């Protein structure tokens, strides 16, 4: 299924990050992209093409529990273990702080 430009996520990669050499991915979710994803459709990116060793998949869900169920069901079906890090703070700290 083709998406229109307004249904696509907007993203950029800052390879140097905050000057520490750790890339930062910036993602914008326009209203049209959320509308496209909200019933489970996905947007996905292979950032290895930009030299960043990560692949990302975004999807929409009605609630936190519904999103976790999608992930849990997919991991169980594939036999893949995953870490539940929902209580870990992954916020990017201002430059110069730890």
PDB file of C-alpha atoms in Angstrom:
ATOM      1  CA  UNK A   1       0.000   0.000   0.000  1.00  0.00           C
ATOM      2  CA  UNK A   2       1.425   3.360  -1.000  1.00  0.00           C
ATOM      3  CA  UNK A   3       1.292   6.161   1.496  1.00  0.00           C
ATOM      4  CA  UNK A   4       0.990   9.817   0.688  1.00  0.00           C
ATOM      5  CA  UNK A   5       3.660  12.276   1.758  1.00  0.00           C
ATOM      6  CA  UNK A   6       1.416  13.512   4.601  1.00  0.00           C
ATOM      7  CA  UNK A   7       1.038   9.937   5.903  1.00  0.00           C
ATOM      8  CA  UNK A   8       4.777   9.422   6.291  1.00  0.00           C
ATOM      9  CA  UNK A   9       6.921   9.929   9.364  1.00  0.00           C
ATOM     10  CA  UNK A  10       9.574  12.601   9.073  1.00  0.00           C
ATOM     11  CA  UNK A  11      13.025  11.706  10.325  1.00  0.00           C
ATOM     12  CA  UNK A  12      16.617  12.845  10.371  1.00  0.00           C
ATOM     13  CA  UNK A  13      19.821  11.368  11.716  1.00  0.00           C
ATOM     14  CA  UNK A  14      22.470  13.474  13.420  1.00  0.00           C
ATOM     15  CA  UNK A  15      25.532  11.188  13.135  1.00  0.00           C
ATOM     16  CA  UNK A  16      27.607  13.137  15.671  1.00  0.00           C
ATOM     17  CA  UNK A  17      24.730  13.444  18.130  1.00  0.00           C
ATOM     18  CA  UNK A  18      25.576  15.881  20.888  1.00  0.00           C
ATOM     19  CA  UNK A  19      29.249  15.917  19.964  1.00  0.00           C
ATOM     20  CA  UNK A  20      29.825  12.551  21.631  1.00  0.00           C
ATOM     21  CA  UNK A  21      29.738  10.516  18.406  1.00  0.00           C
ATOM     22  CA  UNK A  22      26.505   8.784  19.385  1.00  0.00           C
ATOM     23  CA  UNK A  23      23.959   9.294  16.598  1.00  0.00           C
ATOM     24  CA  UNK A  24      20.592  10.841  17.426  1.00  0.00           C
ATOM     25  CA  UNK A  25      17.470   9.943  15.464  1.00  0.00           C
ATOM     26  CA  UNK A  26      14.829  12.673  15.273  1.00  0.00           C
ATOM     27  CA  UNK A  27      11.317  11.500  14.353  1.00  0.00           C
ATOM     28  CA  UNK A  28       8.303  13.664  13.605  1.00  0.00           C
ATOM     29  CA  UNK A  29       4.823  12.161  13.506  1.00  0.00           C
ATOM     30  CA  UNK A  30       2.493  14.323  11.427  1.00  0.00           C
ATOM     31  CA  UNK A  31      -1.240  13.874  12.038  1.00  0.00           C
ATOM     32  CA  UNK A  32      -1.601  12.031   8.722  1.00  0.00           C
ATOM     33  CA  UNK A  33       1.114   9.549   9.735  1.00  0.00           C
ATOM     34  CA  UNK A  34      -0.644   8.854  13.031  1.00  0.00           C
ATOM     35  CA  UNK A  35      -3.947   8.372  11.216  1.00  0.00           C
ATOM     36  CA  UNK A  36      -2.192   5.907   8.869  1.00  0.00           C
ATOM     37  CA  UNK A  37      -0.605   3.962  11.762  1.00  0.00           C
ATOM     38  CA  UNK A  38      -3.358   4.091  14.358  1.00  0.00           C
ATOM     39  CA  UNK A  39      -4.957   0.806  13.323  1.00  0.00           C
ATOM     40  CA  UNK A  40      -1.690  -1.141  13.313  1.00  0.00           C
ATOM     41  CA  UNK A  41      -0.104  -0.224   9.977  1.00  0.00           C
ATOM     42  CA  UNK A  42       3.635   0.331  10.216  1.00  0.00           C
ATOM     43  CA  UNK A  43       6.354   2.720   9.195  1.00  0.00           C
ATOM     44  CA  UNK A  44       9.811   1.184   9.209  1.00  0.00           C
ATOM     45  CA  UNK A  45      13.342   2.373   8.573  1.00  0.00           C
ATOM     46  CA  UNK A  46      16.607   0.579   7.890  1.00  0.00           C
ATOM     47  CA  UNK A  47      19.113   3.116   9.163  1.00  0.00           C
ATOM     48  CA  UNK A  48      22.033   0.849   8.295  1.00  0.00           C
ATOM     49  CA  UNK A  49      21.729   2.564   4.890  1.00  0.00           C
ATOM     50  CA  UNK A  50      22.691   5.819   6.673  1.00  0.00           C
ATOM     51  CA  UNK A  51      25.545   4.181   8.592  1.00  0.00           C
ATOM     52  CA  UNK A  52      23.587   3.779  11.850  1.00  0.00           C
ATOM     53  CA  UNK A  53      23.378   0.113  12.916  1.00  0.00           C
ATOM     54  CA  UNK A  54      19.672  -0.001  13.753  1.00  0.00           C
ATOM     55  CA  UNK A  55      16.389  -0.843  12.091  1.00  0.00           C
ATOM     56  CA  UNK A  56      13.188   0.741  13.427  1.00  0.00           C
ATOM     57  CA  UNK A  57       9.523  -0.120  13.150  1.00  0.00           C
ATOM     58  CA  UNK A  58       6.744   2.198  14.340  1.00  0.00           C
ATOM     59  CA  UNK A  59       3.095   1.181  14.653  1.00  0.00           C
ATOM     60  CA  UNK A  60      -0.046   2.587  16.168  1.00  0.00           C
ATOM     61  CA  UNK A  61      -2.304   1.083  18.814  1.00  0.00           C
ATOM     62  CA  UNK A  62      -5.326   2.189  20.830  1.00  0.00           C
ATOM     63  CA  UNK A  63      -3.528   1.990  24.168  1.00  0.00           C
ATOM     64  CA  UNK A  64      -0.279   1.140  25.916  1.00  0.00           C
ATOM     65  CA  UNK A  65      -1.634  -2.321  26.717  1.00  0.00           C
ATOM     66  CA  UNK A  66      -2.679  -2.913  23.097  1.00  0.00           C
ATOM     67  CA  UNK A  67       0.767  -1.898  21.834  1.00  0.00           C
ATOM     68  CA  UNK A  68       2.482  -4.196  24.339  1.00  0.00           C
ATOM     69  CA  UNK A  69       0.210  -7.057  23.269  1.00  0.00           C
ATOM     70  CA  UNK A  70       1.293  -6.626  19.633  1.00  0.00           C
ATOM     71  CA  UNK A  71       4.949  -6.749  20.679  1.00  0.00           C
ATOM     72  CA  UNK A  72       4.452  -9.645  23.101  1.00  0.00           C
ATOM     73  CA  UNK A  73       2.469 -11.705  20.569  1.00  0.00           C
ATOM     74  CA  UNK A  74       5.042 -11.073  17.812  1.00  0.00           C
ATOM     75  CA  UNK A  75       7.968 -12.011  20.041  1.00  0.00           C
ATOM     76  CA  UNK A  76       6.246 -15.165  21.280  1.00  0.00           C
ATOM     77  CA  UNK A  77       5.329 -16.192  17.723  1.00  0.00           C
ATOM     78  CA  UNK A  78       8.929 -15.798  16.572  1.00  0.00           C
ATOM     79  CA  UNK A  79      10.406 -17.325  19.734  1.00  0.00           C
ATOM     80  CA  UNK A  80      12.395 -14.151  20.343  1.00  0.00           C
ATOM     81  CA  UNK A  81      13.128 -12.953  23.862  1.00  0.00           C
ATOM     82  CA  UNK A  82      12.986  -9.243  24.646  1.00  0.00           C
ATOM     83  CA  UNK A  83      13.648  -7.008  27.621  1.00  0.00           C
ATOM     84  CA  UNK A  84      10.760  -5.110  29.196  1.00  0.00           C
ATOM     85  CA  UNK A  85      12.374  -1.722  29.788  1.00  0.00           C
ATOM     86  CA  UNK A  86       9.197   0.330  30.239  1.00  0.00           C
ATOM     87  CA  UNK A  87      10.338   1.639  33.605  1.00  0.00           C
ATOM     88  CA  UNK A  88      13.830   2.644  32.439  1.00  0.00           C
ATOM     89  CA  UNK A  89      14.516   6.319  31.746  1.00  0.00           C
ATOM     90  CA  UNK A  90      15.911   6.550  28.211  1.00  0.00           C
ATOM     91  CA  UNK A  91      15.586  10.335  27.999  1.00  0.00           C
ATOM     92  CA  UNK A  92      18.378  12.170  26.194  1.00  0.00           C
ATOM     93  CA  UNK A  93      20.109  14.317  28.775  1.00  0.00           C
ATOM     94  CA  UNK A  94      21.291  17.856  27.942  1.00  0.00           C
ATOM     95  CA  UNK A  95      24.835  17.969  26.657  1.00  0.00           C
ATOM     96  CA  UNK A  96      27.414  17.979  29.436  1.00  0.00           C
ATOM     97  CA  UNK A  97      25.270  16.101  31.980  1.00  0.00           C
ATOM     98  CA  UNK A  98      25.170  12.410  32.784  1.00  0.00           C
TER      99      UNK A  98
END
